[in-house]
């Protein structure tokens, strides 16, 4: 449970993502800004849902709701912010087919506890880490200043979010098991993106 200075230093060296996003994704994303924005709204909504789902599943886990409830609220604030930009641009929230990314990751979550809990934290953290990486790219490459600012603001929170999931895992699981499992799931995450047909989605 101890969070000494050395742990903090080590944490900054944790590499969540095994590959970087390719140029094709950036090109596709910036040429379809409204579709990305709509997909992004759904991502924020789902991120809040994941945090709530974990709070329901592990209702009596000490120290879990204390961090996941504010995280869920923050994701809903992000959702509302993206939604207001969509609305201001004349677009309503509507269904959008999601890429199989989330399903591929969920399928790889261990079915049995306690590893199911570990995997759930790591998968949530990986999705946050990828969102952060891609928002950073959009904050640099988007030709639209309002969107550049939106992504630049949001990505700061997303960086904190994968830190929260890391900490939830690190407080409860052996560091070696955690690192091994993170490497396995990070491979699944990066392979999923390489195999997917590119679509204008945050995680495609
Ligand atoms: Fe968010
Ligand atoms: Fe997040």
PDB file of C-alpha atoms and ligand atoms in Angstrom:
ATOM      1  CA  UNK A   1       0.000   0.000   0.000  1.00  0.00           C
ATOM      2  CA  UNK A   2       2.951   2.334   0.662  1.00  0.00           C
ATOM      3  CA  UNK A   3       3.557   5.032  -1.899  1.00  0.00           C
ATOM      4  CA  UNK A   4       7.135   5.991  -1.364  1.00  0.00           C
ATOM      5  CA  UNK A   5       8.924   8.380  -3.636  1.00  0.00           C
ATOM      6  CA  UNK A   6      10.563   5.485  -5.478  1.00  0.00           C
ATOM      7  CA  UNK A   7       7.112   4.106  -6.306  1.00  0.00           C
ATOM      8  CA  UNK A   8       6.115   7.429  -7.786  1.00  0.00           C
ATOM      9  CA  UNK A   9       9.251   7.568  -9.919  1.00  0.00           C
ATOM     10  CA  UNK A  10       8.650   4.007 -11.046  1.00  0.00           C
ATOM     11  CA  UNK A  11       5.044   4.851 -11.887  1.00  0.00           C
ATOM     12  CA  UNK A  12       6.128   7.538 -14.327  1.00  0.00           C
ATOM     13  CA  UNK A  13       8.152   4.922 -16.196  1.00  0.00           C
ATOM     14  CA  UNK A  14       5.240   2.523 -16.649  1.00  0.00           C
ATOM     15  CA  UNK A  15       4.618   2.119 -20.317  1.00  0.00           C
ATOM     16  CA  UNK A  16       0.956   1.377 -20.896  1.00  0.00           C
ATOM     17  CA  UNK A  17       0.860   1.500 -24.661  1.00  0.00           C
ATOM     18  CA  UNK A  18       2.929  -0.870 -26.772  1.00  0.00           C
ATOM     19  CA  UNK A  19       2.632   1.077 -29.993  1.00  0.00           C
ATOM     20  CA  UNK A  20       1.988   4.608 -31.124  1.00  0.00           C
ATOM     21  CA  UNK A  21      -0.974   5.683 -33.194  1.00  0.00           C
ATOM     22  CA  UNK A  22      -0.230   5.733 -36.913  1.00  0.00           C
ATOM     23  CA  UNK A  23      -0.480   8.682 -39.278  1.00  0.00           C
ATOM     24  CA  UNK A  24      -3.471   7.121 -41.115  1.00  0.00           C
ATOM     25  CA  UNK A  25      -5.559   7.396 -37.954  1.00  0.00           C
ATOM     26  CA  UNK A  26      -4.616  11.055 -37.498  1.00  0.00           C
ATOM     27  CA  UNK A  27      -5.518  11.848 -41.112  1.00  0.00           C
ATOM     28  CA  UNK A  28      -8.825  10.005 -40.865  1.00  0.00           C
ATOM     29  CA  UNK A  29      -9.687  11.650 -37.541  1.00  0.00           C
ATOM     30  CA  UNK A  30      -8.986  15.215 -38.613  1.00  0.00           C
ATOM     31  CA  UNK A  31     -10.890  14.800 -41.868  1.00  0.00           C
ATOM     32  CA  UNK A  32     -13.976  13.505 -39.975  1.00  0.00           C
ATOM     33  CA  UNK A  33     -14.146  15.845 -36.972  1.00  0.00           C
ATOM     34  CA  UNK A  34     -17.893  15.549 -36.311  1.00  0.00           C
ATOM     35  CA  UNK A  35     -17.878  11.763 -36.366  1.00  0.00           C
ATOM     36  CA  UNK A  36     -14.898  11.752 -33.977  1.00  0.00           C
ATOM     37  CA  UNK A  37     -16.683  14.234 -31.737  1.00  0.00           C
ATOM     38  CA  UNK A  38     -19.815  12.086 -31.633  1.00  0.00           C
ATOM     39  CA  UNK A  39     -17.749   8.970 -30.943  1.00  0.00           C
ATOM     40  CA  UNK A  40     -15.856  10.893 -28.293  1.00  0.00           C
ATOM     41  CA  UNK A  41     -19.117  11.814 -26.546  1.00  0.00           C
ATOM     42  CA  UNK A  42     -19.937   8.101 -26.393  1.00  0.00           C
ATOM     43  CA  UNK A  43     -16.432   7.333 -25.060  1.00  0.00           C
ATOM     44  CA  UNK A  44     -16.881   9.765 -22.173  1.00  0.00           C
ATOM     45  CA  UNK A  45     -20.328   8.322 -21.438  1.00  0.00           C
ATOM     46  CA  UNK A  46     -18.897   4.792 -21.467  1.00  0.00           C
ATOM     47  CA  UNK A  47     -15.919   5.778 -19.288  1.00  0.00           C
ATOM     48  CA  UNK A  48     -18.384   7.023 -16.647  1.00  0.00           C
ATOM     49  CA  UNK A  49     -20.314   3.763 -17.059  1.00  0.00           C
ATOM     50  CA  UNK A  50     -17.193   1.627 -16.525  1.00  0.00           C
ATOM     51  CA  UNK A  51     -16.386   3.443 -13.274  1.00  0.00           C
ATOM     52  CA  UNK A  52     -19.990   3.035 -12.064  1.00  0.00           C
ATOM     53  CA  UNK A  53     -20.070  -0.625 -13.077  1.00  0.00           C
ATOM     54  CA  UNK A  54     -16.939  -1.284 -10.992  1.00  0.00           C
ATOM     55  CA  UNK A  55     -18.535   0.562  -8.047  1.00  0.00           C
ATOM     56  CA  UNK A  56     -21.591  -1.687  -8.295  1.00  0.00           C
ATOM     57  CA  UNK A  57     -19.603  -4.903  -8.730  1.00  0.00           C
ATOM     58  CA  UNK A  58     -17.160  -4.177  -5.903  1.00  0.00           C
ATOM     59  CA  UNK A  59     -19.537  -2.265  -3.653  1.00  0.00           C
ATOM     60  CA  UNK A  60     -17.853  -3.310  -0.403  1.00  0.00           C
ATOM     61  CA  UNK A  61     -14.246  -2.958  -1.617  1.00  0.00           C
ATOM     62  CA  UNK A  62     -12.576  -0.423   0.735  1.00  0.00           C
ATOM     63  CA  UNK A  63     -11.253   2.696  -0.961  1.00  0.00           C
ATOM     64  CA  UNK A  64     -12.776   1.942  -4.367  1.00  0.00           C
ATOM     65  CA  UNK A  65     -15.905   4.105  -4.458  1.00  0.00           C
ATOM     66  CA  UNK A  66     -13.916   6.962  -2.946  1.00  0.00           C
ATOM     67  CA  UNK A  67     -11.887   7.278  -6.143  1.00  0.00           C
ATOM     68  CA  UNK A  68     -14.264   5.903  -8.773  1.00  0.00           C
ATOM     69  CA  UNK A  69     -17.239   8.097  -7.873  1.00  0.00           C
ATOM     70  CA  UNK A  70     -15.363  11.369  -8.551  1.00  0.00           C
ATOM     71  CA  UNK A  71     -13.882   9.790 -11.668  1.00  0.00           C
ATOM     72  CA  UNK A  72     -17.370   8.888 -12.960  1.00  0.00           C
ATOM     73  CA  UNK A  73     -18.549  12.433 -12.275  1.00  0.00           C
ATOM     74  CA  UNK A  74     -15.596  13.880 -14.112  1.00  0.00           C
ATOM     75  CA  UNK A  75     -16.273  11.660 -17.140  1.00  0.00           C
ATOM     76  CA  UNK A  76     -19.882  12.870 -17.162  1.00  0.00           C
ATOM     77  CA  UNK A  77     -18.643  16.461 -17.098  1.00  0.00           C
ATOM     78  CA  UNK A  78     -16.475  15.617 -20.126  1.00  0.00           C
ATOM     79  CA  UNK A  79     -19.502  14.023 -21.754  1.00  0.00           C
ATOM     80  CA  UNK A  80     -21.577  17.156 -21.176  1.00  0.00           C
ATOM     81  CA  UNK A  81     -18.832  19.364 -22.543  1.00  0.00           C
ATOM     82  CA  UNK A  82     -18.514  17.335 -25.749  1.00  0.00           C
ATOM     83  CA  UNK A  83     -22.303  17.148 -26.036  1.00  0.00           C
ATOM     84  CA  UNK A  84     -22.637  20.925 -25.817  1.00  0.00           C
ATOM     85  CA  UNK A  85     -20.118  21.381 -28.631  1.00  0.00           C
ATOM     86  CA  UNK A  86     -22.018  18.815 -30.717  1.00  0.00           C
ATOM     87  CA  UNK A  87     -25.298  20.624 -30.047  1.00  0.00           C
ATOM     88  CA  UNK A  88     -23.776  24.035 -30.787  1.00  0.00           C
ATOM     89  CA  UNK A  89     -22.738  22.623 -34.144  1.00  0.00           C
ATOM     90  CA  UNK A  90     -26.238  21.435 -34.887  1.00  0.00           C
ATOM     91  CA  UNK A  91     -25.694  17.770 -34.127  1.00  0.00           C
ATOM     92  CA  UNK A  92     -27.721  15.655 -31.692  1.00  0.00           C
ATOM     93  CA  UNK A  93     -26.448  12.709 -29.729  1.00  0.00           C
ATOM     94  CA  UNK A  94     -27.243   9.614 -31.720  1.00  0.00           C
ATOM     95  CA  UNK A  95     -26.179   6.010 -31.884  1.00  0.00           C
ATOM     96  CA  UNK A  96     -22.910   5.270 -33.592  1.00  0.00           C
ATOM     97  CA  UNK A  97     -21.602   1.779 -34.265  1.00  0.00           C
ATOM     98  CA  UNK A  98     -18.575   1.304 -32.048  1.00  0.00           C
ATOM     99  CA  UNK A  99     -15.466  -0.474 -33.298  1.00  0.00           C
ATOM    100  CA  UNK A 100     -14.776  -3.938 -31.784  1.00  0.00           C
ATOM    101  CA  UNK A 101     -11.894  -2.545 -29.672  1.00  0.00           C
ATOM    102  CA  UNK A 102     -13.788  -2.484 -26.353  1.00  0.00           C
ATOM    103  CA  UNK A 103     -15.260  -5.950 -26.930  1.00  0.00           C
ATOM    104  CA  UNK A 104     -11.833  -7.405 -27.767  1.00  0.00           C
ATOM    105  CA  UNK A 105     -10.413  -6.019 -24.550  1.00  0.00           C
ATOM    106  CA  UNK A 106     -13.391  -7.155 -22.420  1.00  0.00           C
ATOM    107  CA  UNK A 107     -13.137 -10.655 -23.845  1.00  0.00           C
ATOM    108  CA  UNK A 108      -9.580 -10.847 -22.483  1.00  0.00           C
ATOM    109  CA  UNK A 109     -10.579  -9.978 -18.918  1.00  0.00           C
ATOM    110  CA  UNK A 110     -10.121 -13.021 -16.653  1.00  0.00           C
ATOM    111  CA  UNK A 111     -13.511 -14.518 -15.655  1.00  0.00           C
ATOM    112  CA  UNK A 112     -12.482 -15.445 -12.102  1.00  0.00           C
ATOM    113  CA  UNK A 113     -11.707 -13.250  -9.125  1.00  0.00           C
ATOM    114  CA  UNK A 114      -9.411 -11.871  -7.928  1.00  0.00           C
ATOM    115  CA  UNK A 115      -7.825 -11.552 -11.375  1.00  0.00           C
ATOM    116  CA  UNK A 116     -11.046 -10.272 -12.860  1.00  0.00           C
ATOM    117  CA  UNK A 117     -10.648  -7.180 -10.700  1.00  0.00           C
ATOM    118  CA  UNK A 118      -7.014  -6.712 -11.699  1.00  0.00           C
ATOM    119  CA  UNK A 119      -7.799  -7.098 -15.408  1.00  0.00           C
ATOM    120  CA  UNK A 120     -10.760  -4.737 -15.161  1.00  0.00           C
ATOM    121  CA  UNK A 121      -8.549  -1.997 -13.702  1.00  0.00           C
ATOM    122  CA  UNK A 122      -5.848  -2.589 -16.307  1.00  0.00           C
ATOM    123  CA  UNK A 123      -8.234  -2.615 -19.262  1.00  0.00           C
ATOM    124  CA  UNK A 124      -9.889   0.591 -18.034  1.00  0.00           C
ATOM    125  CA  UNK A 125      -6.415   2.120 -17.613  1.00  0.00           C
ATOM    126  CA  UNK A 126      -5.333   1.045 -21.095  1.00  0.00           C
ATOM    127  CA  UNK A 127      -8.395   2.647 -22.661  1.00  0.00           C
ATOM    128  CA  UNK A 128      -7.686   5.851 -20.714  1.00  0.00           C
ATOM    129  CA  UNK A 129      -4.049   5.755 -21.832  1.00  0.00           C
ATOM    130  CA  UNK A 130      -5.041   5.351 -25.501  1.00  0.00           C
ATOM    131  CA  UNK A 131      -7.624   8.137 -25.203  1.00  0.00           C
ATOM    132  CA  UNK A 132      -4.949  10.348 -23.716  1.00  0.00           C
ATOM    133  CA  UNK A 133      -2.487   9.560 -26.526  1.00  0.00           C
ATOM    134  CA  UNK A 134      -5.071  10.257 -29.216  1.00  0.00           C
ATOM    135  CA  UNK A 135      -6.471  13.416 -27.618  1.00  0.00           C
ATOM    136  CA  UNK A 136      -2.914  14.695 -27.482  1.00  0.00           C
ATOM    137  CA  UNK A 137      -2.565  14.071 -31.230  1.00  0.00           C
ATOM    138  CA  UNK A 138      -5.869  15.829 -31.914  1.00  0.00           C
ATOM    139  CA  UNK A 139      -4.865  18.743 -29.688  1.00  0.00           C
ATOM    140  CA  UNK A 140      -1.843  19.205 -31.956  1.00  0.00           C
ATOM    141  CA  UNK A 141      -3.121  18.269 -35.410  1.00  0.00           C
ATOM    142  CA  UNK A 142      -6.752  19.338 -35.499  1.00  0.00           C
ATOM    143  CA  UNK A 143      -7.165  22.386 -37.763  1.00  0.00           C
ATOM    144  CA  UNK A 144     -10.129  23.540 -35.634  1.00  0.00           C
ATOM    145  CA  UNK A 145      -9.087  25.744 -32.700  1.00  0.00           C
ATOM    146  CA  UNK A 146     -12.165  24.972 -30.577  1.00  0.00           C
ATOM    147  CA  UNK A 147     -11.468  21.247 -30.911  1.00  0.00           C
ATOM    148  CA  UNK A 148      -7.737  21.674 -30.294  1.00  0.00           C
ATOM    149  CA  UNK A 149      -8.582  23.453 -27.038  1.00  0.00           C
ATOM    150  CA  UNK A 150     -11.165  20.858 -26.062  1.00  0.00           C
ATOM    151  CA  UNK A 151      -8.709  17.995 -26.483  1.00  0.00           C
ATOM    152  CA  UNK A 152      -5.872  19.888 -24.795  1.00  0.00           C
ATOM    153  CA  UNK A 153      -8.097  20.451 -21.733  1.00  0.00           C
ATOM    154  CA  UNK A 154      -9.479  16.937 -21.517  1.00  0.00           C
ATOM    155  CA  UNK A 155      -6.232  15.073 -21.986  1.00  0.00           C
ATOM    156  CA  UNK A 156      -4.892  16.367 -18.658  1.00  0.00           C
ATOM    157  CA  UNK A 157      -7.682  14.546 -16.825  1.00  0.00           C
ATOM    158  CA  UNK A 158      -7.258  11.405 -18.897  1.00  0.00           C
ATOM    159  CA  UNK A 159      -3.612  11.189 -17.812  1.00  0.00           C
ATOM    160  CA  UNK A 160      -4.768  11.315 -14.200  1.00  0.00           C
ATOM    161  CA  UNK A 161      -7.346   8.620 -14.888  1.00  0.00           C
ATOM    162  CA  UNK A 162      -4.927   5.920 -15.958  1.00  0.00           C
ATOM    163  CA  UNK A 163      -2.890   6.824 -12.860  1.00  0.00           C
ATOM    164  CA  UNK A 164      -6.017   6.169 -10.744  1.00  0.00           C
ATOM    165  CA  UNK A 165      -6.560   2.741 -12.287  1.00  0.00           C
ATOM    166  CA  UNK A 166      -2.875   1.927 -11.857  1.00  0.00           C
ATOM    167  CA  UNK A 167      -3.070   2.845  -8.180  1.00  0.00           C
ATOM    168  CA  UNK A 168      -6.244   0.808  -7.631  1.00  0.00           C
ATOM    169  CA  UNK A 169      -4.423  -2.211  -9.067  1.00  0.00           C
ATOM    170  CA  UNK A 170      -1.092  -1.554  -7.353  1.00  0.00           C
ATOM    171  CA  UNK A 171      -2.692  -1.235  -3.910  1.00  0.00           C
ATOM    172  CA  UNK A 172      -4.302  -4.661  -4.231  1.00  0.00           C
ATOM    173  CA  UNK A 173      -2.046  -6.883  -6.330  1.00  0.00           C
ATOM    174  CA  UNK A 174       1.508  -8.098  -6.365  1.00  0.00           C
ATOM    175  CA  UNK A 175       3.659  -5.820  -8.473  1.00  0.00           C
ATOM    176  CA  UNK A 176       5.133  -8.667 -10.563  1.00  0.00           C
ATOM    177  CA  UNK A 177       1.728 -10.154 -11.357  1.00  0.00           C
ATOM    178  CA  UNK A 178       0.491  -6.674 -12.213  1.00  0.00           C
ATOM    179  CA  UNK A 179       3.343  -5.898 -14.605  1.00  0.00           C
ATOM    180  CA  UNK A 180       3.111  -9.280 -16.341  1.00  0.00           C
ATOM    181  CA  UNK A 181      -0.614  -8.908 -16.838  1.00  0.00           C
ATOM    182  CA  UNK A 182      -0.291  -5.308 -17.986  1.00  0.00           C
ATOM    183  CA  UNK A 183       2.186  -6.403 -20.665  1.00  0.00           C
ATOM    184  CA  UNK A 184      -0.185  -9.127 -21.875  1.00  0.00           C
ATOM    185  CA  UNK A 185      -3.192  -6.830 -22.015  1.00  0.00           C
ATOM    186  CA  UNK A 186      -1.185  -3.996 -23.586  1.00  0.00           C
ATOM    187  CA  UNK A 187      -0.263  -6.430 -26.361  1.00  0.00           C
ATOM    188  CA  UNK A 188      -3.950  -7.280 -26.872  1.00  0.00           C
ATOM    189  CA  UNK A 189      -4.730  -3.540 -26.977  1.00  0.00           C
ATOM    190  CA  UNK A 190      -2.072  -2.643 -29.541  1.00  0.00           C
ATOM    191  CA  UNK A 191      -2.801  -5.729 -31.688  1.00  0.00           C
ATOM    192  CA  UNK A 192      -6.514  -4.876 -31.670  1.00  0.00           C
ATOM    193  CA  UNK A 193      -5.758  -1.451 -33.157  1.00  0.00           C
ATOM    194  CA  UNK A 194      -3.409  -2.896 -35.763  1.00  0.00           C
ATOM    195  CA  UNK A 195      -5.985  -5.462 -36.882  1.00  0.00           C
ATOM    196  CA  UNK A 196      -8.976  -3.141 -36.956  1.00  0.00           C
ATOM    197  CA  UNK A 197     -10.184  -1.666 -40.143  1.00  0.00           C
ATOM    198  CA  UNK A 198      -9.640   2.049 -39.772  1.00  0.00           C
ATOM    199  CA  UNK A 199     -12.763   4.051 -39.137  1.00  0.00           C
ATOM    200  CA  UNK A 200     -13.064   7.590 -37.785  1.00  0.00           C
ATOM    201  CA  UNK A 201     -13.390   6.506 -34.146  1.00  0.00           C
ATOM    202  CA  UNK A 202     -11.354   7.327 -31.052  1.00  0.00           C
ATOM    203  CA  UNK A 203     -10.405   3.656 -30.695  1.00  0.00           C
ATOM    204  CA  UNK A 204     -10.149   2.286 -34.190  1.00  0.00           C
TER     205      UNK A 204
HETATM  206 FE1  LIG B   1     -12.865  11.718 -19.993  1.00  0.00          FE
HETATM  207 FE1  LIG B   2     -10.986   9.285 -18.543  1.00  0.00          FE
END
